[in-house]
Short mmCIF file of C-alpha atoms (C1' of nucleotides) in Angstrom, two decimals:
data_model
loop_
_atom_site.label_atom_id
_atom_site.label_comp_id
_atom_site.label_asym_id
_atom_site.label_seq_id
_atom_site.Cartn_x
_atom_site.Cartn_y
_atom_site.Cartn_z
CA MET A 1 0.00 0.00 0.00
CA LYS A 2 1.17 3.43 -0.83
CA ASP A 3 -0.59 5.41 1.81
CA LEU A 4 -0.66 3.78 5.20
CA LEU A 5 -1.51 6.99 6.94
CA LEU A 6 -4.84 7.80 5.36
CA GLU A 7 -6.28 4.38 4.76
CA ASN A 8 -9.18 3.32 6.97
CA LEU A 9 -9.91 6.94 7.67
CA ALA A 10 -13.09 8.19 6.04
CA PHE A 11 -11.49 10.68 3.71
CA THR A 12 -12.91 11.64 0.36
CA LEU A 13 -11.38 13.63 -2.43
CA ASN A 14 -13.36 16.59 -3.65
CA GLY A 15 -12.79 19.56 -5.88
CA ARG A 16 -14.12 22.40 -7.92
CA LEU A 17 -13.43 23.69 -11.37
CA TRP A 18 -14.44 27.03 -12.76
CA ILE A 19 -13.83 29.57 -15.49
CA GLU A 20 -13.18 33.10 -14.37
CA SER A 21 -12.34 36.50 -15.79
CA THR A 22 -10.20 39.06 -14.04
CA ASN A 23 -13.06 40.35 -11.97
CA ASP A 24 -15.83 37.82 -11.72
CA ARG A 25 -16.46 34.16 -11.80
CA PHE A 26 -17.88 33.16 -15.13
CA LEU A 27 -18.90 29.53 -14.90
CA GLY A 28 -18.77 26.79 -12.30
CA ILE A 29 -20.81 23.77 -11.38
CA GLY A 30 -23.56 25.85 -9.76
CA ARG A 31 -24.00 28.15 -12.73
CA LEU A 32 -23.89 25.18 -15.05
CA GLU A 33 -26.77 23.52 -13.23
CA LEU A 34 -28.68 26.76 -13.30
CA LEU A 35 -28.27 27.02 -17.06
CA GLU A 36 -29.37 23.43 -17.46
CA LYS A 37 -32.49 24.04 -15.40
CA ILE A 38 -33.30 27.22 -17.30
CA ASP A 39 -33.06 25.15 -20.45
CA ALA A 40 -35.35 22.52 -18.94
CA TYR A 41 -38.00 24.84 -17.48
CA GLY A 42 -37.84 27.84 -19.77
CA SER A 43 -37.89 30.13 -16.76
CA ILE A 44 -35.38 31.62 -14.36
CA SER A 45 -37.82 31.58 -11.48
CA LYS A 46 -38.75 27.93 -11.97
CA ALA A 47 -35.08 27.02 -12.34
CA ALA A 48 -34.27 28.88 -9.15
CA GLN A 49 -37.09 27.17 -7.31
CA ALA A 50 -35.90 23.78 -8.54
CA MET A 51 -32.47 24.51 -7.15
CA GLY A 52 -33.70 25.83 -3.80
CA MET A 53 -32.26 29.20 -4.70
CA SER A 54 -33.86 32.62 -4.48
CA TYR A 55 -34.98 34.16 -7.74
CA LYS A 56 -32.78 37.16 -7.13
CA LYS A 57 -29.68 35.06 -6.77
CA ALA A 58 -30.45 33.14 -9.93
CA TRP A 59 -31.11 36.35 -11.80
CA ASP A 60 -27.85 37.85 -10.54
CA LEU A 61 -25.94 34.81 -11.75
CA VAL A 62 -27.54 34.98 -15.17
CA SER A 63 -26.83 38.68 -15.32
CA SER A 64 -23.20 38.10 -14.43
CA MET A 65 -22.76 35.45 -17.09
CA ASN A 66 -24.47 37.46 -19.80
CA ALA A 67 -22.38 40.50 -18.96
CA GLN A 68 -19.14 38.64 -19.55
CA VAL A 69 -19.72 37.47 -23.10
CA ARG A 70 -20.46 39.19 -26.35
CA THR A 71 -23.58 37.17 -27.07
CA PRO A 72 -25.81 36.45 -24.05
CA LEU A 73 -26.13 32.86 -22.91
CA VAL A 74 -29.67 33.39 -21.70
CA MET A 75 -32.34 35.43 -23.37
CA THR A 76 -35.29 36.60 -21.31
CA GLN A 77 -38.69 38.08 -21.77
CA ALA A 78 -40.67 39.97 -19.14
CA GLY A 79 -44.39 39.79 -19.73
CA GLY A 80 -46.24 38.01 -22.48
CA LYS A 81 -47.52 34.47 -22.62
CA LYS A 82 -47.33 32.82 -19.24
CA GLY A 83 -45.88 36.00 -17.87
CA GLY A 84 -42.61 35.70 -19.66
CA GLY A 85 -39.72 33.31 -19.57
CA ALA A 86 -36.10 32.58 -20.35
CA ALA A 87 -34.23 30.31 -22.72
CA LEU A 88 -30.68 29.41 -23.59
CA THR A 89 -29.26 30.91 -26.74
CA VAL A 90 -27.27 28.79 -29.14
CA GLU A 91 -24.16 30.12 -27.45
CA GLY A 92 -25.59 29.22 -24.06
CA LYS A 93 -26.15 25.66 -25.17
CA GLN A 94 -22.65 25.47 -26.56
CA VAL A 95 -21.19 26.65 -23.27
CA VAL A 96 -23.27 24.16 -21.32
CA GLU A 97 -22.13 21.31 -23.49
CA MET A 98 -18.51 22.39 -23.32
CA PHE A 99 -18.42 22.76 -19.56
CA ARG A 100 -20.40 19.60 -18.95
CA GLY A 101 -17.69 17.70 -20.79
CA MET A 102 -14.99 19.40 -18.80
CA GLN A 103 -16.79 18.60 -15.61
CA ALA A 104 -17.11 14.94 -16.58
CA ARG A 105 -13.39 14.67 -17.26
CA PHE A 106 -12.69 16.38 -13.97
CA GLN A 107 -14.86 13.86 -12.17
CA GLN A 108 -12.94 11.10 -13.87
CA PHE A 109 -9.66 12.69 -12.82
CA MET A 110 -10.77 12.86 -9.20
CA GLU A 111 -11.88 9.25 -9.13
CA GLN A 112 -8.55 8.24 -10.54
CA GLU A 113 -6.72 10.22 -7.88
CA ALA A 114 -8.96 8.88 -5.14
CA ASP A 115 -8.07 5.36 -6.20
CA LEU A 116 -4.43 6.29 -6.02
CA LEU A 117 -4.93 7.29 -2.42
CA LYS A 118 -6.05 3.82 -1.48
CA ALA A 119 -3.72 1.89 -3.76
CA MET B 1 -11.69 26.26 -33.61
CA LYS B 2 -13.84 24.49 -31.14
CA ASP B 3 -14.88 27.38 -29.01
CA LEU B 4 -15.67 30.51 -30.92
CA LEU B 5 -17.61 31.96 -28.04
CA LEU B 6 -14.95 32.20 -25.39
CA GLU B 7 -11.88 32.92 -27.44
CA ASN B 8 -10.43 36.42 -27.23
CA LEU B 9 -12.17 36.88 -23.91
CA ALA B 10 -9.79 36.93 -20.96
CA PHE B 11 -11.03 33.77 -19.32
CA THR B 12 -8.86 31.50 -17.26
CA LEU B 13 -9.55 28.05 -15.91
CA ASN B 14 -9.11 27.61 -12.20
CA GLY B 15 -9.89 25.00 -9.62
CA ARG B 16 -9.40 23.54 -6.20
CA LEU B 17 -8.77 20.08 -4.93
CA TRP B 18 -9.08 18.93 -1.35
CA ILE B 19 -9.39 15.96 0.93
CA GLU B 20 -12.21 16.05 3.43
CA SER B 21 -13.78 13.93 6.12
CA THR B 22 -17.47 13.93 6.92
CA ASN B 23 -17.20 16.97 9.14
CA ASP B 24 -14.11 18.97 8.35
CA ARG B 25 -11.79 19.74 5.56
CA PHE B 26 -8.58 17.83 5.97
CA LEU B 27 -6.15 19.08 3.37
CA GLY B 28 -6.18 21.59 0.54
CA ILE B 29 -3.74 23.88 -1.14
CA GLY B 30 -3.71 26.36 1.76
CA ARG B 31 -3.06 23.77 4.41
CA LEU B 32 -0.43 22.19 2.22
CA GLU B 33 1.47 25.45 1.96
CA LEU B 34 1.16 25.93 5.68
CA LEU B 35 2.68 22.52 6.33
CA GLU B 36 5.49 23.27 3.90
CA LYS B 37 6.25 26.54 5.64
CA ILE B 38 6.19 24.94 9.05
CA ASP B 39 8.68 22.46 7.70
CA ALA B 40 10.81 25.29 6.37
CA TYR B 41 10.72 27.57 9.43
CA GLY B 42 10.26 25.12 12.28
CA SER B 43 7.56 27.34 13.75
CA ILE B 44 3.85 27.84 13.36
CA SER B 45 4.07 31.55 14.07
CA LYS B 46 6.80 32.13 11.50
CA ALA B 47 4.93 30.04 8.96
CA ALA B 48 1.77 32.04 9.60
CA GLN B 49 3.64 35.29 9.24
CA ALA B 50 5.19 34.12 5.99
CA MET B 51 1.72 33.40 4.66
CA GLY B 52 0.19 36.65 5.83
CA MET B 53 -2.06 34.66 8.12
CA SER B 54 -2.80 35.18 11.80
CA TYR B 55 -1.13 32.81 14.22
CA LYS B 56 -4.51 31.75 15.55
CA LYS B 57 -5.76 30.74 12.14
CA ALA B 58 -2.61 28.77 11.44
CA TRP B 59 -2.83 27.08 14.80
CA ASP B 60 -6.47 26.19 14.23
CA LEU B 61 -5.62 24.63 10.89
CA VAL B 62 -2.84 22.57 12.40
CA SER B 63 -5.14 21.53 15.21
CA SER B 64 -7.80 20.48 12.72
CA MET B 65 -5.39 18.40 10.70
CA ASN B 66 -3.84 16.72 13.71
CA ALA B 67 -7.26 15.88 15.09
CA GLN B 68 -8.23 13.96 11.99
CA VAL B 69 -5.40 11.47 11.87
CA ARG B 70 -4.07 8.84 14.24
CA THR B 71 -0.56 10.19 14.23
CA PRO B 72 -0.20 13.98 14.24
CA LEU B 73 1.25 15.63 11.16
CA VAL B 74 2.80 18.42 13.19
CA MET B 75 4.49 18.13 16.55
CA THR B 76 4.84 21.23 18.68
CA GLN B 77 6.69 22.41 21.73
CA ALA B 78 5.72 25.37 23.89
CA GLY B 79 8.70 26.83 25.70
CA GLY B 80 12.30 25.71 25.52
CA LYS B 81 15.05 26.79 23.18
CA LYS B 82 14.01 29.80 21.17
CA GLY B 83 10.68 29.73 22.92
CA GLY B 84 9.51 26.53 21.32
CA GLY B 85 8.67 25.48 17.82
CA ALA B 86 6.97 23.04 15.52
CA ALA B 87 8.04 20.40 13.06
CA LEU B 88 6.51 17.94 10.65
CA THR B 89 6.39 14.34 11.73
CA VAL B 90 7.34 11.59 9.33
CA GLU B 91 3.65 11.19 8.59
CA GLY B 92 3.34 14.90 8.00
CA LYS B 93 6.11 14.80 5.44
CA GLN B 94 4.50 11.81 3.75
CA VAL B 95 1.19 13.64 3.48
CA VAL B 96 2.89 16.72 2.09
CA GLU B 97 4.67 14.72 -0.55
CA MET B 98 1.53 12.81 -1.47
CA PHE B 99 -0.64 15.88 -1.84
CA ARG B 100 2.01 17.88 -3.62
CA GLY B 101 2.05 15.19 -6.30
CA MET B 102 -1.71 15.21 -6.54
CA GLN B 103 -1.68 18.96 -6.83
CA ALA B 104 0.90 18.83 -9.61
CA ARG B 105 -1.18 16.39 -11.61
CA PHE B 106 -4.22 18.58 -11.06
CA GLN B 107 -2.35 21.58 -12.37
CA GLN B 108 -1.40 19.54 -15.41
CA PHE B 109 -5.01 18.52 -15.91
CA MET B 110 -6.16 22.11 -15.77
CA GLU B 111 -3.57 23.29 -18.27
CA GLN B 112 -4.65 20.54 -20.60
CA GLU B 113 -8.28 21.57 -20.29
CA ALA B 114 -7.43 25.23 -20.71
CA ASP B 115 -5.69 24.39 -23.96
CA LEU B 116 -8.80 22.56 -25.07
CA LEU B 117 -10.78 25.73 -24.53
CA LYS B 118 -8.68 27.59 -27.05
CA ALA B 119 -8.17 24.75 -29.51
"C1'" DT C 1 -58.59 47.72 -17.74
"C1'" DT C 2 -57.68 44.15 -14.71
"C1'" DT C 3 -55.29 39.86 -13.75
"C1'" DC C 4 -51.36 36.89 -13.98
"C1'" DG C 5 -46.68 35.11 -13.74
"C1'" DT C 6 -42.59 36.43 -14.99
"C1'" DT C 7 -38.39 39.49 -15.35
"C1'" DA C 8 -35.85 43.30 -13.13
"C1'" DT C 9 -33.84 45.79 -9.19
"C1'" DG C 10 -33.00 47.89 -4.64
"C1'" DT C 11 -32.76 47.48 0.27
"C1'" DA C 12 -32.51 45.33 4.74
"C1'" DT C 13 -31.68 41.53 7.75
"C1'" DG C 14 -29.07 37.66 9.59
"C1'" DA C 15 -25.67 34.22 9.62
"C1'" DA C 16 -21.29 32.64 8.96
"C1'" DA C 17 -16.50 33.37 8.25
"C1'" DA C 18 -12.45 35.95 9.06
"C1'" DA C 19 -9.70 39.01 11.65
"C1'" DA C 20 -8.28 41.37 15.61
"C1'" DT C 21 -7.41 41.46 20.52
"C1'" DA C 22 -6.23 39.58 24.86
"C1'" DT C 23 -4.18 36.33 28.13
"C1'" DA C 24 -2.12 32.31 29.89
"C1'" DA C 25 1.32 28.64 29.92
"C1'" DC C 26 5.54 26.67 28.73
"C1'" DG C 27 10.60 25.78 29.16
"C1'" DT C 28 15.30 27.44 28.28
"C1'" DG C 29 18.85 30.69 29.39
"C1'" DT C 30 20.45 34.81 31.76
"C1'" DA D 1 13.58 35.47 39.63
"C1'" DC D 2 13.07 37.31 35.18
"C1'" DA D 3 12.95 37.83 30.09
"C1'" DC D 4 12.05 35.83 25.74
"C1'" DG D 5 9.62 33.74 21.88
"C1'" DT D 6 6.76 30.35 21.17
"C1'" DT D 7 2.47 27.43 21.69
"C1'" DA D 8 -2.39 27.39 23.36
"C1'" DT D 9 -7.05 29.27 23.85
"C1'" DA D 10 -11.03 32.42 24.64
"C1'" DT D 11 -13.46 36.49 23.45
"C1'" DT D 12 -14.68 40.24 20.74
"C1'" DT D 13 -14.98 42.82 16.60
"C1'" DT D 14 -15.19 43.28 11.80
"C1'" DT D 15 -16.16 41.85 7.32
"C1'" DT D 16 -18.26 39.16 4.03
"C1'" DC D 17 -21.90 36.76 2.09
"C1'" DA D 18 -26.35 34.63 1.64
"C1'" DT D 19 -31.06 35.30 2.37
"C1'" DA D 20 -35.27 37.57 2.82
"C1'" DC D 21 -38.35 41.23 1.68
"C1'" DA D 22 -40.34 44.72 -1.12
"C1'" DT D 23 -41.60 46.89 -5.40
"C1'" DA D 24 -41.83 48.05 -10.17
"C1'" DA D 25 -42.23 46.92 -15.11
"C1'" DC D 26 -43.61 44.06 -18.71
"C1'" DG D 27 -46.91 42.06 -22.19
"C1'" DA D 28 -50.50 38.78 -23.32
"C1'" DA D 29 -55.11 37.35 -22.39
"C1'" DA D 30 -59.59 37.66 -20.29
#
DNA sequence: TTTCGTTATGTATGAAAAAATATAACGTGT
DNA sequence: ACACGTTATATTTTTTCATACATAACGAAA
């Protein structure tokens, strides 16, 4: 065994991955899930509710993301049928797909490293 | 190019990796650096100072780490030559080496993924 | 013109984390 | 006995951050 010290102790490996600009965070696992739920529900408020997050927080996150790219990731409409709604733009969907892949590879990396701990 | 959306925008990929138990964090990049500095200076207070961290915070971190393993990672002495001091145990050095390697591979992973963003 | 559910935005409250402050104990050497 | 620099620990203050609350605007449909 390589690691006598940590074996038998209930340790788990965890981590986070995110894309940031000089000032703000751009995209992490939380924002990714929010985008996915917006895509699923067609609404920021429903997405927020599904995540147990306040509408304001969700809106702030969307606003932050949209402000950091040339083409918004989420387009919104206030008023209209059903009161309004939100949807991912093509660019938004691209970003979701890209980061979902990155996240999957990261998960794989962590599992690999966790195995190494107990090897 | 794979990612037309994010290119030319000053985005960087960042991340964190840590080992945790059910209750507390055990080891991350900050604690690793603290251990390394304790090893270098032979003192918690000097290590804290070198990291721009309060002594109390450094002490708390050491206390947390030591409490989560069978054999302490850091051994301390209050009073004595030079007022006392601290040093890594053999196990402490093992943990440092182990996590430094993990951290290096993580860095490599992130660079690889960052390249993918701009490919 | 009223109702409805949503987006849009500001403000206030509360909780948690971090930092600052204070004090005691310890053991070696003077 | 005293000084010194360190570990050890409690308490208080400050800062940060998340949450809650409150309100307005929007646009379609009844």
